[in-house]
C-alpha cells in the first residue's frame, strides 16, 4: 500500500506529530524516555494482547524527512516508511508506504485475502489521520 498526499502544514509539524506518537509508544511499552536522537536502530517488543507481540525496529530516522520502521512477528514482517518532502515553508508532501512479507504458504494466502478487504479500510483510516493532523495545525 502506498499513499501520497500533499498537506497544508509544515514538514516539521507533521514530523513532530509522528514522533510524539512513536516516543509515547516506546515509553508505554518499555518505560524508557527517549529523544529523537536515540531512535535510529532502536528496537523493542510491543505487546498487543496477552498472546500477541511483535518486535519493532526503527530503521531510519531523519528529522523532518524520514521515519522507517519494521514490525516483525512469527507470521509476518511489515515495513512502514514515512517520507516527507518540503514543498514550501507551509506545505509538505507525505509518502507513506507499507509492505508486508508473510511466512508460510497458508499465511500468505490468508494475508492476500484479508489484504484486499483491509487495504481499503487502512487507506481510508490513514487519510483520515492525515486530515486530523492537518486540521490540528
Short mmCIF file of N, CA and C in Angstrom, two decimals:
data_model
loop_
_atom_site.label_atom_id
_atom_site.label_comp_id
_atom_site.label_asym_id
_atom_site.label_seq_id
_atom_site.Cartn_x
_atom_site.Cartn_y
_atom_site.Cartn_z
N UNK A 1 0.85 -1.17 0.00
CA UNK A 1 0.00 0.00 0.00
C UNK A 1 0.89 1.24 0.00
N UNK A 2 0.52 2.19 -0.82
CA UNK A 2 1.25 3.46 -0.86
C UNK A 2 0.26 4.60 -0.97
N UNK A 3 0.48 5.63 -0.18
CA UNK A 3 -0.35 6.83 -0.19
C UNK A 3 0.57 8.03 -0.31
N UNK A 4 0.26 8.92 -1.23
CA UNK A 4 1.00 10.17 -1.39
C UNK A 4 -0.01 11.30 -1.24
N UNK A 5 0.27 12.20 -0.31
CA UNK A 5 -0.69 13.26 -0.01
C UNK A 5 0.03 14.57 0.26
N UNK A 6 -0.45 15.64 -0.38
CA UNK A 6 0.06 16.98 -0.10
C UNK A 6 -0.74 17.55 1.06
N UNK A 7 -0.03 18.12 2.03
CA UNK A 7 -0.66 18.67 3.22
C UNK A 7 -0.35 20.15 3.35
N UNK A 8 -1.30 20.89 3.87
CA UNK A 8 -1.12 22.33 4.09
C UNK A 8 -0.60 22.59 5.50
N UNK A 9 0.49 21.93 5.82
CA UNK A 9 1.18 22.11 7.10
C UNK A 9 2.68 21.99 6.84
N UNK A 10 3.49 22.61 7.68
CA UNK A 10 4.94 22.48 7.52
C UNK A 10 5.40 21.04 7.77
N UNK A 11 6.45 20.63 7.11
CA UNK A 11 7.01 19.29 7.30
C UNK A 11 7.36 19.05 8.76
N UNK A 12 7.88 20.08 9.44
CA UNK A 12 8.26 19.95 10.84
C UNK A 12 7.06 19.58 11.72
N UNK A 13 5.92 20.18 11.42
CA UNK A 13 4.72 19.91 12.20
C UNK A 13 4.27 18.47 12.03
N UNK A 14 4.26 17.99 10.81
CA UNK A 14 3.87 16.60 10.57
C UNK A 14 4.85 15.64 11.24
N UNK A 15 6.13 15.87 11.04
CA UNK A 15 7.16 15.01 11.61
C UNK A 15 7.06 14.98 13.14
N UNK A 16 6.88 16.14 13.75
CA UNK A 16 6.76 16.21 15.22
C UNK A 16 5.57 15.40 15.73
N UNK A 17 4.46 15.44 14.99
CA UNK A 17 3.29 14.66 15.40
C UNK A 17 3.56 13.17 15.32
N UNK A 18 4.23 12.73 14.28
CA UNK A 18 4.58 11.31 14.17
C UNK A 18 5.52 10.92 15.30
N UNK A 19 6.52 11.75 15.55
CA UNK A 19 7.50 11.43 16.61
C UNK A 19 6.86 11.39 17.99
N UNK A 20 5.91 12.28 18.26
CA UNK A 20 5.22 12.25 19.55
C UNK A 20 4.56 10.90 19.76
N UNK A 21 3.93 10.40 18.72
CA UNK A 21 3.27 9.10 18.80
C UNK A 21 4.28 7.97 19.01
N UNK A 22 5.38 8.01 18.27
CA UNK A 22 6.42 6.99 18.38
C UNK A 22 7.02 6.99 19.79
N UNK A 23 7.40 8.15 20.27
CA UNK A 23 8.03 8.25 21.58
C UNK A 23 7.06 7.85 22.70
N UNK A 24 5.79 8.17 22.53
CA UNK A 24 4.78 7.76 23.51
C UNK A 24 4.67 6.24 23.55
N UNK A 25 4.62 5.62 22.37
CA UNK A 25 4.50 4.15 22.30
C UNK A 25 5.71 3.48 22.94
N UNK A 26 6.88 3.99 22.67
CA UNK A 26 8.10 3.42 23.27
C UNK A 26 8.06 3.55 24.79
N UNK A 27 7.65 4.70 25.29
CA UNK A 27 7.57 4.91 26.74
C UNK A 27 6.54 3.97 27.37
N UNK A 28 5.39 3.80 26.70
CA UNK A 28 4.35 2.91 27.22
C UNK A 28 4.81 1.45 27.24
N UNK A 29 5.55 1.03 26.22
CA UNK A 29 5.94 -0.37 26.10
C UNK A 29 7.20 -0.71 26.90
N UNK A 30 8.12 0.25 27.02
CA UNK A 30 9.42 -0.06 27.64
C UNK A 30 9.68 0.70 28.93
N UNK A 31 8.98 1.79 29.14
CA UNK A 31 9.25 2.64 30.29
C UNK A 31 10.41 3.60 30.05
N UNK A 32 11.01 3.54 28.86
CA UNK A 32 12.15 4.40 28.53
C UNK A 32 11.69 5.71 27.91
N UNK A 33 12.30 6.79 28.38
CA UNK A 33 12.03 8.13 27.85
C UNK A 33 13.17 8.46 26.88
N UNK A 34 12.91 8.33 25.58
CA UNK A 34 13.95 8.58 24.58
C UNK A 34 13.76 9.94 23.93
N UNK A 35 14.82 10.41 23.27
CA UNK A 35 14.75 11.61 22.45
C UNK A 35 14.78 11.18 20.99
N UNK A 36 14.51 12.11 20.09
CA UNK A 36 14.58 11.81 18.65
C UNK A 36 15.94 11.24 18.27
N UNK A 37 16.99 11.78 18.86
CA UNK A 37 18.35 11.37 18.51
C UNK A 37 18.66 9.92 18.88
N UNK A 38 17.90 9.34 19.77
CA UNK A 38 18.15 7.97 20.22
C UNK A 38 17.34 6.93 19.45
N UNK A 39 16.55 7.35 18.49
CA UNK A 39 15.63 6.42 17.83
C UNK A 39 16.29 5.52 16.78
N UNK A 40 17.24 6.01 16.04
CA UNK A 40 17.81 5.22 14.95
C UNK A 40 18.38 3.91 15.50
N UNK A 41 17.97 2.81 14.88
CA UNK A 41 18.38 1.44 15.23
C UNK A 41 17.84 0.98 16.59
N UNK A 42 16.93 1.73 17.19
CA UNK A 42 16.33 1.30 18.45
C UNK A 42 15.30 0.21 18.16
N UNK A 43 15.24 -0.81 19.01
CA UNK A 43 14.24 -1.85 18.85
C UNK A 43 13.64 -2.18 20.21
N UNK A 44 12.42 -2.65 20.19
CA UNK A 44 11.73 -3.02 21.41
C UNK A 44 10.61 -4.01 21.08
N UNK A 45 10.11 -4.65 22.10
CA UNK A 45 8.99 -5.58 21.94
C UNK A 45 7.71 -4.84 22.31
N UNK A 46 6.74 -4.92 21.41
CA UNK A 46 5.43 -4.29 21.65
C UNK A 46 4.42 -5.41 21.90
N UNK A 47 3.68 -5.29 22.98
CA UNK A 47 2.65 -6.26 23.32
C UNK A 47 1.30 -5.72 22.87
N UNK A 48 0.60 -6.49 22.05
CA UNK A 48 -0.72 -6.10 21.57
C UNK A 48 -1.82 -6.69 22.44
N UNK A 49 -1.63 -7.92 22.88
CA UNK A 49 -2.57 -8.59 23.77
C UNK A 49 -1.80 -9.65 24.56
N UNK A 50 -2.51 -10.40 25.37
CA UNK A 50 -1.85 -11.41 26.21
C UNK A 50 -1.02 -12.39 25.39
N UNK A 51 -1.51 -12.74 24.20
CA UNK A 51 -0.84 -13.75 23.37
C UNK A 51 -0.24 -13.18 22.09
N UNK A 52 -0.14 -11.88 21.97
CA UNK A 52 0.32 -11.28 20.72
C UNK A 52 1.34 -10.17 20.98
N UNK A 53 2.50 -10.32 20.36
CA UNK A 53 3.53 -9.28 20.48
C UNK A 53 4.35 -9.25 19.19
N UNK A 54 5.16 -8.21 19.05
CA UNK A 54 5.99 -8.06 17.87
C UNK A 54 7.25 -7.28 18.23
N UNK A 55 8.27 -7.48 17.45
CA UNK A 55 9.49 -6.70 17.61
C UNK A 55 9.41 -5.51 16.66
N UNK A 56 9.61 -4.32 17.20
CA UNK A 56 9.61 -3.09 16.41
C UNK A 56 11.07 -2.64 16.30
N UNK A 57 11.53 -2.43 15.07
CA UNK A 57 12.89 -1.95 14.83
C UNK A 57 12.81 -0.66 14.03
N UNK A 58 13.36 0.40 14.57
CA UNK A 58 13.39 1.68 13.87
C UNK A 58 14.63 1.68 12.99
N UNK A 59 14.40 1.73 11.68
CA UNK A 59 15.49 1.54 10.73
C UNK A 59 16.10 2.84 10.23
N UNK A 60 15.27 3.87 10.08
CA UNK A 60 15.79 5.12 9.52
C UNK A 60 15.00 6.29 10.08
N UNK A 61 15.72 7.28 10.57
CA UNK A 61 15.09 8.49 11.09
C UNK A 61 15.93 9.68 10.64
N UNK A 62 15.29 10.59 9.93
CA UNK A 62 15.93 11.86 9.55
C UNK A 62 14.94 12.96 9.87
N UNK A 63 15.35 13.86 10.74
CA UNK A 63 14.45 14.90 11.23
C UNK A 63 13.76 15.63 10.07
N UNK A 64 12.45 15.68 10.15
CA UNK A 64 11.57 16.36 9.20
C UNK A 64 11.61 15.76 7.79
N UNK A 65 12.20 14.57 7.63
CA UNK A 65 12.30 13.96 6.30
C UNK A 65 11.83 12.51 6.25
N UNK A 66 12.27 11.70 7.19
CA UNK A 66 12.08 10.26 7.04
C UNK A 66 11.88 9.58 8.38
N UNK A 67 10.97 8.60 8.38
CA UNK A 67 10.81 7.69 9.50
C UNK A 67 10.42 6.33 8.93
N UNK A 68 11.30 5.33 9.11
CA UNK A 68 11.05 3.97 8.63
C UNK A 68 11.17 3.01 9.80
N UNK A 69 10.26 2.06 9.86
CA UNK A 69 10.36 1.04 10.90
C UNK A 69 9.87 -0.31 10.39
N UNK A 70 10.25 -1.36 11.09
CA UNK A 70 9.89 -2.73 10.75
C UNK A 70 9.21 -3.35 11.97
N UNK A 71 8.10 -4.04 11.70
CA UNK A 71 7.40 -4.79 12.74
C UNK A 71 7.47 -6.26 12.36
N UNK A 72 8.07 -7.05 13.23
CA UNK A 72 8.26 -8.48 12.94
C UNK A 72 7.49 -9.33 13.94
N UNK A 73 6.70 -10.26 13.40
CA UNK A 73 6.00 -11.25 14.21
C UNK A 73 6.44 -12.63 13.74
N UNK A 74 5.89 -13.64 14.33
CA UNK A 74 6.22 -15.00 13.88
C UNK A 74 5.58 -15.31 12.53
N UNK A 75 4.57 -14.54 12.13
CA UNK A 75 3.86 -14.80 10.88
C UNK A 75 4.19 -13.82 9.76
N UNK A 76 4.60 -12.58 10.11
CA UNK A 76 4.77 -11.54 9.10
C UNK A 76 5.91 -10.60 9.44
N UNK A 77 6.30 -9.87 8.43
CA UNK A 77 7.28 -8.80 8.57
C UNK A 77 6.70 -7.59 7.83
N UNK A 78 6.38 -6.51 8.55
CA UNK A 78 5.84 -5.28 7.96
C UNK A 78 6.95 -4.23 7.92
N UNK A 79 7.05 -3.53 6.81
CA UNK A 79 7.95 -2.40 6.72
C UNK A 79 7.10 -1.18 6.40
N UNK A 80 7.24 -0.15 7.24
CA UNK A 80 6.48 1.09 7.06
C UNK A 80 7.47 2.22 6.84
N UNK A 81 7.18 3.05 5.84
CA UNK A 81 8.06 4.17 5.51
C UNK A 81 7.24 5.45 5.40
N UNK A 82 7.66 6.45 6.15
CA UNK A 82 7.14 7.80 6.00
C UNK A 82 8.26 8.63 5.38
N UNK A 83 8.02 9.20 4.22
CA UNK A 83 8.99 10.10 3.60
C UNK A 83 8.29 11.43 3.37
N UNK A 84 8.91 12.49 3.87
CA UNK A 84 8.31 13.82 3.87
C UNK A 84 9.14 14.73 2.97
N UNK A 85 8.46 15.41 2.07
CA UNK A 85 9.11 16.36 1.18
C UNK A 85 8.60 17.76 1.49
N UNK A 86 9.50 18.68 1.72
CA UNK A 86 9.12 20.08 1.94
C UNK A 86 8.73 20.68 0.59
N UNK A 87 7.54 21.24 0.50
CA UNK A 87 7.11 21.94 -0.72
C UNK A 87 7.36 23.43 -0.59
N UNK A 88 7.09 23.97 0.57
CA UNK A 88 7.48 25.33 0.94
C UNK A 88 7.39 25.40 2.46
N UNK A 89 7.49 26.58 3.04
CA UNK A 89 7.54 26.66 4.50
C UNK A 89 6.20 26.35 5.16
N UNK A 90 5.11 26.21 4.38
CA UNK A 90 3.81 25.90 4.96
C UNK A 90 3.15 24.66 4.36
N UNK A 91 3.86 23.96 3.49
CA UNK A 91 3.28 22.79 2.84
C UNK A 91 4.32 21.68 2.73
N UNK A 92 3.81 20.44 2.77
CA UNK A 92 4.69 19.30 2.57
C UNK A 92 3.93 18.19 1.84
N UNK A 93 4.68 17.24 1.37
CA UNK A 93 4.09 16.06 0.77
C UNK A 93 4.53 14.86 1.60
N UNK A 94 3.58 14.01 1.95
CA UNK A 94 3.87 12.81 2.73
C UNK A 94 3.68 11.60 1.83
N UNK A 95 4.70 10.76 1.81
CA UNK A 95 4.63 9.49 1.08
C UNK A 95 4.70 8.39 2.14
N UNK A 96 3.61 7.66 2.24
CA UNK A 96 3.50 6.56 3.20
C UNK A 96 3.50 5.27 2.40
N UNK A 97 4.39 4.37 2.75
CA UNK A 97 4.47 3.09 2.05
C UNK A 97 4.53 1.98 3.09
N UNK A 98 3.72 0.96 2.87
CA UNK A 98 3.68 -0.18 3.78
C UNK A 98 3.78 -1.46 2.95
N UNK A 99 4.74 -2.29 3.29
CA UNK A 99 4.87 -3.58 2.62
C UNK A 99 4.85 -4.68 3.67
N UNK A 100 4.41 -5.86 3.24
CA UNK A 100 4.34 -6.97 4.17
C UNK A 100 4.84 -8.24 3.50
N UNK A 101 5.64 -8.98 4.25
CA UNK A 101 6.07 -10.30 3.80
C UNK A 101 5.54 -11.30 4.81
N UNK A 102 4.82 -12.28 4.31
CA UNK A 102 4.25 -13.32 5.18
C UNK A 102 5.12 -14.56 5.10
N UNK A 103 5.12 -15.32 6.20
CA UNK A 103 5.90 -16.55 6.27
C UNK A 103 4.97 -17.75 6.14
N UNK A 104 5.26 -18.63 5.21
CA UNK A 104 4.47 -19.85 5.03
C UNK A 104 3.35 -19.66 4.04
N UNK A 105 3.05 -20.71 3.31
CA UNK A 105 2.05 -20.67 2.24
C UNK A 105 0.66 -20.27 2.76
N UNK A 106 0.20 -20.92 3.83
CA UNK A 106 -1.13 -20.62 4.35
C UNK A 106 -1.25 -19.19 4.85
N UNK A 107 -0.19 -18.71 5.50
CA UNK A 107 -0.20 -17.33 5.98
C UNK A 107 -0.24 -16.37 4.80
N UNK A 108 0.51 -16.66 3.75
CA UNK A 108 0.50 -15.80 2.55
C UNK A 108 -0.89 -15.75 1.92
N UNK A 109 -1.56 -16.91 1.83
CA UNK A 109 -2.90 -16.95 1.24
C UNK A 109 -3.89 -16.19 2.12
N UNK A 110 -3.83 -16.38 3.42
CA UNK A 110 -4.71 -15.69 4.35
C UNK A 110 -4.49 -14.17 4.27
N UNK A 111 -3.24 -13.75 4.27
CA UNK A 111 -2.94 -12.32 4.22
C UNK A 111 -3.35 -11.70 2.89
N UNK A 112 -3.22 -12.45 1.80
CA UNK A 112 -3.63 -11.93 0.50
C UNK A 112 -5.14 -11.69 0.47
N UNK A 113 -5.90 -12.63 1.00
CA UNK A 113 -7.35 -12.48 1.04
C UNK A 113 -7.77 -11.32 1.94
N UNK A 114 -7.20 -11.26 3.13
CA UNK A 114 -7.53 -10.17 4.05
C UNK A 114 -7.03 -8.83 3.55
N UNK A 115 -5.89 -8.84 2.85
CA UNK A 115 -5.30 -7.60 2.36
C UNK A 115 -6.21 -6.84 1.43
N UNK A 116 -6.96 -7.55 0.62
CA UNK A 116 -7.90 -6.91 -0.31
C UNK A 116 -8.98 -6.17 0.48
N UNK A 117 -9.50 -6.81 1.49
CA UNK A 117 -10.57 -6.22 2.29
C UNK A 117 -10.03 -5.11 3.19
N UNK A 118 -8.96 -5.41 3.91
CA UNK A 118 -8.44 -4.45 4.89
C UNK A 118 -7.68 -3.30 4.24
N UNK A 119 -7.15 -3.50 3.05
CA UNK A 119 -6.39 -2.45 2.38
C UNK A 119 -7.20 -1.18 2.22
N UNK A 120 -8.45 -1.31 1.79
CA UNK A 120 -9.31 -0.15 1.62
C UNK A 120 -9.54 0.56 2.95
N UNK A 121 -9.83 -0.20 3.98
CA UNK A 121 -10.10 0.38 5.31
C UNK A 121 -8.85 1.07 5.84
N UNK A 122 -7.69 0.44 5.69
CA UNK A 122 -6.44 1.04 6.18
C UNK A 122 -6.14 2.35 5.46
N UNK A 123 -6.33 2.37 4.14
CA UNK A 123 -6.09 3.60 3.37
C UNK A 123 -7.03 4.71 3.84
N UNK A 124 -8.29 4.37 3.99
CA UNK A 124 -9.27 5.38 4.42
C UNK A 124 -8.92 5.93 5.79
N UNK A 125 -8.56 5.04 6.73
CA UNK A 125 -8.21 5.49 8.08
C UNK A 125 -6.93 6.32 8.09
N UNK A 126 -5.96 5.94 7.26
CA UNK A 126 -4.72 6.71 7.21
C UNK A 126 -4.98 8.11 6.66
N UNK A 127 -5.80 8.21 5.63
CA UNK A 127 -6.13 9.53 5.07
C UNK A 127 -6.88 10.38 6.10
N UNK A 128 -7.74 9.76 6.90
CA UNK A 128 -8.43 10.49 7.99
C UNK A 128 -7.42 11.01 9.00
N UNK A 129 -6.43 10.18 9.34
CA UNK A 129 -5.40 10.59 10.29
C UNK A 129 -4.63 11.80 9.73
N UNK A 130 -4.27 11.76 8.45
CA UNK A 130 -3.56 12.89 7.85
C UNK A 130 -4.40 14.16 7.93
N UNK A 131 -5.68 14.03 7.65
CA UNK A 131 -6.58 15.19 7.72
C UNK A 131 -6.67 15.73 9.14
N UNK A 132 -6.72 14.85 10.12
CA UNK A 132 -6.79 15.28 11.52
C UNK A 132 -5.51 16.02 11.93
N UNK A 133 -4.36 15.53 11.48
CA UNK A 133 -3.10 16.23 11.77
C UNK A 133 -3.12 17.61 11.12
N UNK A 134 -3.54 17.65 9.88
CA UNK A 134 -3.59 18.91 9.14
C UNK A 134 -4.54 19.90 9.82
N UNK A 135 -5.68 19.43 10.26
CA UNK A 135 -6.66 20.32 10.92
C UNK A 135 -6.21 20.78 12.30
N UNK A 136 -5.30 20.04 12.92
CA UNK A 136 -4.83 20.43 14.26
C UNK A 136 -3.77 21.53 14.21
N UNK A 137 -3.32 21.87 13.01
CA UNK A 137 -2.28 22.89 12.87
C UNK A 137 -2.82 24.28 13.13
#
